[in-house]
Each structure stands twice: as structure tokens, then as C-alpha cells.
Amino acid sequence: KNQVEQSPQSLIILEGKNCTLQCNYTVSPFSNLRWYKQDTGRGPVSLTIMTFSENTKSNGRYTATLDADTKQSSLHITASQLSDSASYICVVSEMGGATNKLIFGTGTLLAVQP
Amino acid sequence: EAGVTQFPSHSVIEKGQTVTLRCDPISGHDNLYWYRRVMGKEIKFLLHFVKESKQDESGMPNNRFLAERTGGTYSTLKVQPAELEDSGVYFCASSQVKNPYEQYFGPGTRLTVT
């Protein structure tokens, strides 16, 4: 069964600090992996997307890494801001098939405190 | 450019009643997807339209759920009759055929069945 697991489930950090979120997946064959940010009451918004051949991708203060051999990814947030408080979801796409099905992790709920 | 919109934002209905959710994708996006997140679980795929055709409906939980996309523009998801376990947040996403994995999500409809 294709799964995406994330850790930790929740995290509280102080404003200005860095943090790293983890994602392990068993999806195969793998097409791409992306990290989404979901603010409360909003839909998920894509932060980064990486294919099999990429091992790092940055978007401002967000840096994602991918190790396709160990099937692990991380999202590093630098110099956190209050607006970073949200749920961060790791999403993996299967390769091939007639549809573009996304497989979601349960997310990490991040709270940035002043 | 307007994003994906969903209506209503919230719906509270009684068990046995019928509810219809609507999704308006981004203009020009032929791919339209429905997802659902039930309490404490990950977001899960329900079905995928390409224009007005159902490409993949493998995620639809049972025959109480009916999705349509007449004319290939907006889509509706009807639940009839609703059961308690149908409560959750229903997301719609859309993407272009040439870039199917870049899915843009709507804000979701929170459905509560009492």
C-alpha cells in the first residue's frame, strides 16, 4: 500500500528559530514529491516540487530535500515567522497511470510563537 | 486570475439529507479533482475529471456519492443520503493537461452531518 508518513505530528517553535519536518514514503513507482502549506480554513498551497533526480529545492525560507534511495524528504524552514504557523503536508505522486493521483501525508502542524 | 472556488464554505445537514457541493476550477484547467479529509486523517483522492469525462473514480467511497461535470466547466459532488461518516472537508483542485501535477486547490467545503 502506498503511504506517506510525516513527523512530528505537531511542533511549536519560537519566532526566528529554524525547524525541520520529515517525510517518509513508500509510493512506487515514484514521480515527484511536493510540500504543501495549508493555512487554517484554506486549501493546500504548493511550496516546492522535486522529481526523482532532484535532491534539493528552495523557495525563499523553505528548503526541501529528497533522498529517493531511502525514500525520505525533509522541509527546512529558516528564520521562522508567525505567518509560518500552518499545517505542512508532504504529497507524493505515483508515476504513470491514467490519472495524476496525489498521495497525502497527514501533515505536521507547526505553531510559531512570538 | 481567479483561483479554484468552492461553494458552500460550510454545510451542516442531518443524516439522511442530501447535499450538493460545487467547484469552479481555474479557467482553462481541463483536469478537475475531488479530495476529502475526514477528521484526523490525511487528504484522500476521490475522483478525477478530464473535461466532462470521469478519468478515475476509484476513490469514491460508495454509490451515495455522485460527481458531475457537465460541459467540462464547474463540477458538483452530491451526497445522497448523507451519513455521519461523510463529515469532513471536501477539496477541489484543478490543473492544466500539460502540467497535471501542478494542482491548485480550492479552500474546501466543510461538511458536518449530524
mmCIF file of C-alpha atoms in Angstrom:
data_model
loop_
_atom_site.group_PDB
_atom_site.id
_atom_site.type_symbol
_atom_site.label_atom_id
_atom_site.label_comp_id
_atom_site.label_asym_id
_atom_site.label_seq_id
_atom_site.Cartn_x
_atom_site.Cartn_y
_atom_site.Cartn_z
ATOM 1 C CA LYS A 1 0.000 0.000 0.000
ATOM 2 C CA ASN A 2 1.368 3.403 -0.954
ATOM 3 C CA GLN A 3 1.817 5.552 2.113
ATOM 4 C CA VAL A 4 3.282 8.869 3.146
ATOM 5 C CA GLU A 5 4.225 9.337 6.779
ATOM 6 C CA GLN A 6 5.251 12.595 8.415
ATOM 7 C CA SER A 7 6.892 13.553 11.654
ATOM 8 C CA PRO A 8 6.481 15.178 14.005
ATOM 9 C CA GLN A 9 2.689 15.411 14.127
ATOM 10 C CA SER A 10 2.955 18.840 15.686
ATOM 11 C CA LEU A 11 5.684 21.286 16.541
ATOM 12 C CA ILE A 12 5.930 24.523 18.484
ATOM 13 C CA ILE A 13 8.867 26.862 17.908
ATOM 14 C CA LEU A 14 9.729 30.437 18.759
ATOM 15 C CA GLU A 15 9.708 33.111 16.113
ATOM 16 C CA GLY A 16 13.062 33.406 14.403
ATOM 17 C CA LYS A 17 14.092 29.811 15.034
ATOM 18 C CA ASN A 18 14.657 27.146 12.386
ATOM 19 C CA CYS A 19 12.885 23.810 12.141
ATOM 20 C CA THR A 20 12.917 20.661 10.027
ATOM 21 C CA LEU A 21 9.950 18.496 9.144
ATOM 22 C CA GLN A 22 10.306 14.906 7.970
ATOM 23 C CA CYS A 23 8.524 12.782 5.398
ATOM 24 C CA ASN A 24 8.947 9.096 4.586
ATOM 25 C CA TYR A 25 7.125 7.478 1.714
ATOM 26 C CA THR A 26 6.607 4.045 0.210
ATOM 27 C CA VAL A 27 4.970 5.199 -3.035
ATOM 28 C CA SER A 28 6.271 3.301 -6.025
ATOM 29 C CA PRO A 29 6.825 3.974 -8.814
ATOM 30 C CA PHE A 30 7.593 7.498 -7.732
ATOM 31 C CA SER A 31 7.052 10.541 -9.915
ATOM 32 C CA ASN A 32 7.504 13.609 -7.773
ATOM 33 C CA LEU A 33 7.261 14.873 -4.225
ATOM 34 C CA ARG A 34 5.976 18.199 -3.097
ATOM 35 C CA TRP A 35 5.451 20.045 0.114
ATOM 36 C CA TYR A 36 2.243 21.965 0.644
ATOM 37 C CA LYS A 37 1.400 24.606 3.216
ATOM 38 C CA GLN A 38 -2.171 24.671 4.436
ATOM 39 C CA ASP A 39 -3.368 27.601 6.477
ATOM 40 C CA THR A 40 -6.419 27.095 8.668
ATOM 41 C CA GLY A 41 -9.585 27.248 6.578
ATOM 42 C CA ARG A 42 -7.711 27.368 3.304
ATOM 43 C CA GLY A 43 -6.735 24.857 0.663
ATOM 44 C CA PRO A 44 -3.184 23.487 0.385
ATOM 45 C CA VAL A 45 -0.691 25.670 -1.478
ATOM 46 C CA SER A 46 2.375 24.167 -3.130
ATOM 47 C CA LEU A 47 5.755 25.241 -1.717
ATOM 48 C CA THR A 48 8.210 23.025 -3.571
ATOM 49 C CA ILE A 49 8.171 20.148 -6.014
ATOM 50 C CA MET A 50 11.002 17.711 -6.681
ATOM 51 C CA THR A 51 11.369 14.949 -9.193
ATOM 52 C CA PHE A 52 13.368 11.750 -8.792
ATOM 53 C CA SER A 53 16.607 13.372 -9.987
ATOM 54 C CA GLU A 54 16.458 16.416 -7.720
ATOM 55 C CA ASN A 55 17.739 16.334 -4.164
ATOM 56 C CA THR A 56 17.111 19.892 -3.033
ATOM 57 C CA LYS A 57 14.780 22.732 -3.888
ATOM 58 C CA SER A 58 14.388 26.117 -2.241
ATOM 59 C CA ASN A 59 11.560 28.604 -2.125
ATOM 60 C CA GLY A 60 12.535 31.594 -0.031
ATOM 61 C CA ARG A 61 12.981 30.477 3.552
ATOM 62 C CA TYR A 62 11.746 26.976 2.694
ATOM 63 C CA THR A 63 14.254 24.323 1.580
ATOM 64 C CA ALA A 64 13.173 20.806 0.724
ATOM 65 C CA THR A 65 15.491 17.841 0.350
ATOM 66 C CA LEU A 66 14.842 14.467 -1.220
ATOM 67 C CA ASP A 67 16.679 11.161 -0.934
ATOM 68 C CA ALA A 68 14.987 8.890 -3.468
ATOM 69 C CA ASP A 69 17.111 5.919 -2.387
ATOM 70 C CA THR A 70 15.913 5.971 1.209
ATOM 71 C CA LYS A 71 12.536 7.485 0.221
ATOM 72 C CA GLN A 72 12.875 10.346 2.634
ATOM 73 C CA SER A 73 12.274 14.057 2.329
ATOM 74 C CA SER A 74 12.614 16.980 4.675
ATOM 75 C CA LEU A 75 11.377 20.551 4.722
ATOM 76 C CA HIS A 76 13.597 23.059 6.484
ATOM 77 C CA ILE A 77 12.179 26.418 7.494
ATOM 78 C CA THR A 78 14.694 29.137 8.245
ATOM 79 C CA ALA A 79 14.133 32.132 10.487
ATOM 80 C CA SER A 80 10.513 31.253 11.178
ATOM 81 C CA GLN A 81 7.803 33.886 11.165
ATOM 82 C CA LEU A 82 4.406 33.951 12.839
ATOM 83 C CA SER A 83 2.828 33.530 9.403
ATOM 84 C CA ASP A 84 4.563 30.170 9.038
ATOM 85 C CA SER A 85 2.054 28.727 11.506
ATOM 86 C CA ALA A 86 0.159 26.187 9.411
ATOM 87 C CA SER A 87 -0.065 22.518 8.515
ATOM 88 C CA TYR A 88 2.721 21.289 6.236
ATOM 89 C CA ILE A 89 1.785 18.347 4.083
ATOM 90 C CA CYS A 90 4.096 16.036 2.159
ATOM 91 C CA VAL A 91 2.480 14.794 -1.053
ATOM 92 C CA VAL A 92 3.821 12.128 -3.383
ATOM 93 C CA SER A 93 2.686 11.423 -6.926
ATOM 94 C CA GLU A 94 2.683 7.994 -8.477
ATOM 95 C CA MET A 95 4.311 7.653 -11.855
ATOM 96 C CA GLY A 96 2.208 6.574 -14.769
ATOM 97 C CA GLY A 97 -1.412 5.607 -14.874
ATOM 98 C CA ALA A 98 -4.280 7.460 -16.424
ATOM 99 C CA THR A 99 -4.718 9.864 -13.572
ATOM 100 C CA ASN A 100 -2.459 12.193 -11.648
ATOM 101 C CA LYS A 101 -3.291 10.886 -8.219
ATOM 102 C CA LEU A 102 -1.669 12.583 -5.254
ATOM 103 C CA ILE A 103 -0.989 10.658 -2.058
ATOM 104 C CA PHE A 104 -1.006 12.854 1.017
ATOM 105 C CA GLY A 105 0.671 12.578 4.378
ATOM 106 C CA THR A 106 -1.274 13.529 7.497
ATOM 107 C CA GLY A 107 0.747 16.696 7.883
ATOM 108 C CA THR A 108 2.809 18.409 10.549
ATOM 109 C CA LEU A 109 1.039 21.165 12.434
ATOM 110 C CA LEU A 110 3.524 23.970 13.064
ATOM 111 C CA ALA A 111 2.891 26.725 15.565
ATOM 112 C CA VAL A 112 5.300 29.664 15.631
ATOM 113 C CA GLN A 113 5.069 31.655 18.844
ATOM 114 C CA PRO A 114 6.332 35.182 19.491
ATOM 115 C CA GLU B 1 -6.569 35.231 -12.307
ATOM 116 C CA ALA B 2 -9.240 33.731 -10.073
ATOM 117 C CA GLY B 3 -8.311 30.611 -8.194
ATOM 118 C CA VAL B 4 -10.352 27.497 -7.567
ATOM 119 C CA THR B 5 -13.567 28.370 -5.782
ATOM 120 C CA GLN B 6 -15.876 26.138 -3.822
ATOM 121 C CA PHE B 7 -19.384 26.594 -2.540
ATOM 122 C CA PRO B 8 -20.601 26.475 0.142
ATOM 123 C CA SER B 9 -17.739 27.004 2.569
ATOM 124 C CA HIS B 10 -19.655 25.217 5.294
ATOM 125 C CA SER B 11 -22.676 22.928 5.297
ATOM 126 C CA VAL B 12 -24.438 21.342 8.234
ATOM 127 C CA ILE B 13 -27.067 18.765 7.395
ATOM 128 C CA GLU B 14 -28.863 15.952 9.128
ATOM 129 C CA LYS B 15 -28.245 12.306 8.452
ATOM 130 C CA GLY B 16 -30.337 11.180 5.515
ATOM 131 C CA GLN B 17 -30.443 14.556 3.833
ATOM 132 C CA THR B 18 -28.877 15.475 0.511
ATOM 133 C CA VAL B 19 -26.085 17.970 -0.036
ATOM 134 C CA THR B 20 -24.510 19.236 -3.236
ATOM 135 C CA LEU B 21 -21.066 20.763 -3.267
ATOM 136 C CA ARG B 22 -19.844 22.896 -6.136
ATOM 137 C CA CYS B 23 -16.377 23.537 -7.501
ATOM 138 C CA ASP B 24 -15.355 26.112 -10.088
ATOM 139 C CA PRO B 25 -11.863 25.336 -11.390
ATOM 140 C CA ILE B 26 -9.374 27.805 -12.745
ATOM 141 C CA SER B 27 -10.416 28.843 -16.240
ATOM 142 C CA GLY B 28 -8.732 26.684 -18.868
ATOM 143 C CA HIS B 29 -7.942 23.816 -16.488
ATOM 144 C CA ASP B 30 -9.304 20.636 -18.003
ATOM 145 C CA ASN B 31 -8.281 18.466 -15.050
ATOM 146 C CA LEU B 32 -10.525 18.646 -12.018
ATOM 147 C CA TYR B 33 -10.123 16.583 -8.875
ATOM 148 C CA TRP B 34 -12.144 16.000 -5.742
ATOM 149 C CA TYR B 35 -10.465 15.124 -2.445
ATOM 150 C CA ARG B 36 -11.732 14.615 1.075
ATOM 151 C CA ARG B 37 -10.200 14.946 4.505
ATOM 152 C CA VAL B 38 -12.027 13.317 7.375
ATOM 153 C CA MET B 39 -11.189 14.203 10.965
ATOM 154 C CA GLY B 40 -7.669 13.177 11.940
ATOM 155 C CA LYS B 41 -6.904 11.552 8.616
ATOM 156 C CA GLU B 42 -4.942 12.527 5.550
ATOM 157 C CA ILE B 43 -6.477 14.090 2.477
ATOM 158 C CA LYS B 44 -7.615 11.349 0.130
ATOM 159 C CA PHE B 45 -8.362 11.292 -3.556
ATOM 160 C CA LEU B 46 -11.976 10.808 -4.619
ATOM 161 C CA LEU B 47 -12.078 11.249 -8.371
ATOM 162 C CA HIS B 48 -10.595 12.938 -11.404
ATOM 163 C CA PHE B 49 -12.306 14.564 -14.394
ATOM 164 C CA VAL B 50 -10.718 15.437 -17.691
ATOM 165 C CA LYS B 51 -13.129 17.958 -19.126
ATOM 166 C CA GLU B 52 -16.529 16.331 -18.664
ATOM 167 C CA SER B 53 -15.262 12.741 -18.557
ATOM 168 C CA LYS B 54 -14.523 10.788 -15.396
ATOM 169 C CA GLN B 55 -10.919 9.634 -15.733
ATOM 170 C CA ASP B 56 -10.659 7.884 -12.387
ATOM 171 C CA GLU B 57 -13.306 7.491 -9.716
ATOM 172 C CA SER B 58 -11.555 4.802 -7.714
ATOM 173 C CA GLY B 59 -11.582 6.898 -4.560
ATOM 174 C CA MET B 60 -15.329 7.388 -4.372
ATOM 175 C CA PRO B 61 -16.399 5.689 -1.129
ATOM 176 C CA ASN B 62 -19.769 4.326 -2.267
ATOM 177 C CA ASN B 63 -22.734 4.941 -4.536
ATOM 178 C CA ARG B 64 -24.143 7.621 -2.255
ATOM 179 C CA PHE B 65 -21.619 9.956 -3.864
ATOM 180 C CA LEU B 66 -22.236 11.295 -7.362
ATOM 181 C CA ALA B 67 -19.925 13.699 -9.157
ATOM 182 C CA GLU B 68 -20.740 15.500 -12.369
ATOM 183 C CA ARG B 69 -19.020 17.981 -14.609
ATOM 184 C CA THR B 70 -21.493 18.778 -17.336
ATOM 185 C CA GLY B 71 -19.966 20.907 -20.060
ATOM 186 C CA GLY B 72 -16.494 20.430 -18.665
ATOM 187 C CA THR B 73 -16.519 23.584 -16.568
ATOM 188 C CA TYR B 74 -17.719 23.529 -12.965
ATOM 189 C CA SER B 75 -18.303 20.301 -11.072
ATOM 190 C CA THR B 76 -20.748 19.179 -8.441
ATOM 191 C CA LEU B 77 -20.438 16.473 -5.835
ATOM 192 C CA LYS B 78 -23.718 15.224 -4.433
ATOM 193 C CA VAL B 79 -24.045 13.120 -1.320
ATOM 194 C CA GLN B 80 -27.387 11.358 -1.033
ATOM 195 C CA PRO B 81 -28.352 10.281 1.557
ATOM 196 C CA ALA B 82 -25.665 11.687 3.835
ATOM 197 C CA GLU B 83 -24.287 9.589 6.676
ATOM 198 C CA LEU B 84 -22.382 10.661 9.786
ATOM 199 C CA GLU B 85 -19.082 9.335 8.412
ATOM 200 C CA ASP B 86 -19.358 11.658 5.425
ATOM 201 C CA SER B 87 -18.405 14.594 7.643
ATOM 202 C CA GLY B 88 -15.134 16.182 6.664
ATOM 203 C CA VAL B 89 -13.596 18.789 4.409
ATOM 204 C CA TYR B 90 -14.064 18.318 0.684
ATOM 205 C CA PHE B 91 -11.398 19.895 -1.501
ATOM 206 C CA CYS B 92 -11.474 20.507 -5.187
ATOM 207 C CA ALA B 93 -8.331 21.029 -7.263
ATOM 208 C CA SER B 94 -7.660 21.760 -10.904
ATOM 209 C CA SER B 95 -4.686 21.586 -13.233
ATOM 210 C CA GLN B 96 -3.767 22.008 -16.843
ATOM 211 C CA VAL B 97 -3.431 18.944 -19.039
ATOM 212 C CA LYS B 98 0.135 19.962 -19.977
ATOM 213 C CA ASN B 99 1.147 20.196 -16.300
ATOM 214 C CA PRO B 100 -1.128 17.758 -14.499
ATOM 215 C CA TYR B 101 0.830 17.505 -11.254
ATOM 216 C CA GLU B 102 0.631 21.241 -10.572
ATOM 217 C CA GLN B 103 -2.740 21.105 -8.901
ATOM 218 C CA TYR B 104 -4.299 24.226 -7.436
ATOM 219 C CA PHE B 105 -6.625 23.669 -4.520
ATOM 220 C CA GLY B 106 -9.778 25.427 -3.519
ATOM 221 C CA PRO B 107 -10.467 26.434 0.096
ATOM 222 C CA GLY B 108 -12.634 23.387 0.704
ATOM 223 C CA THR B 109 -16.194 22.812 1.868
ATOM 224 C CA ARG B 110 -16.563 21.721 5.466
ATOM 225 C CA LEU B 111 -19.445 19.248 5.658
ATOM 226 C CA THR B 112 -20.924 18.301 9.005
ATOM 227 C CA VAL B 113 -23.549 15.569 9.138
ATOM 228 C CA THR B 114 -25.429 15.411 12.441
#
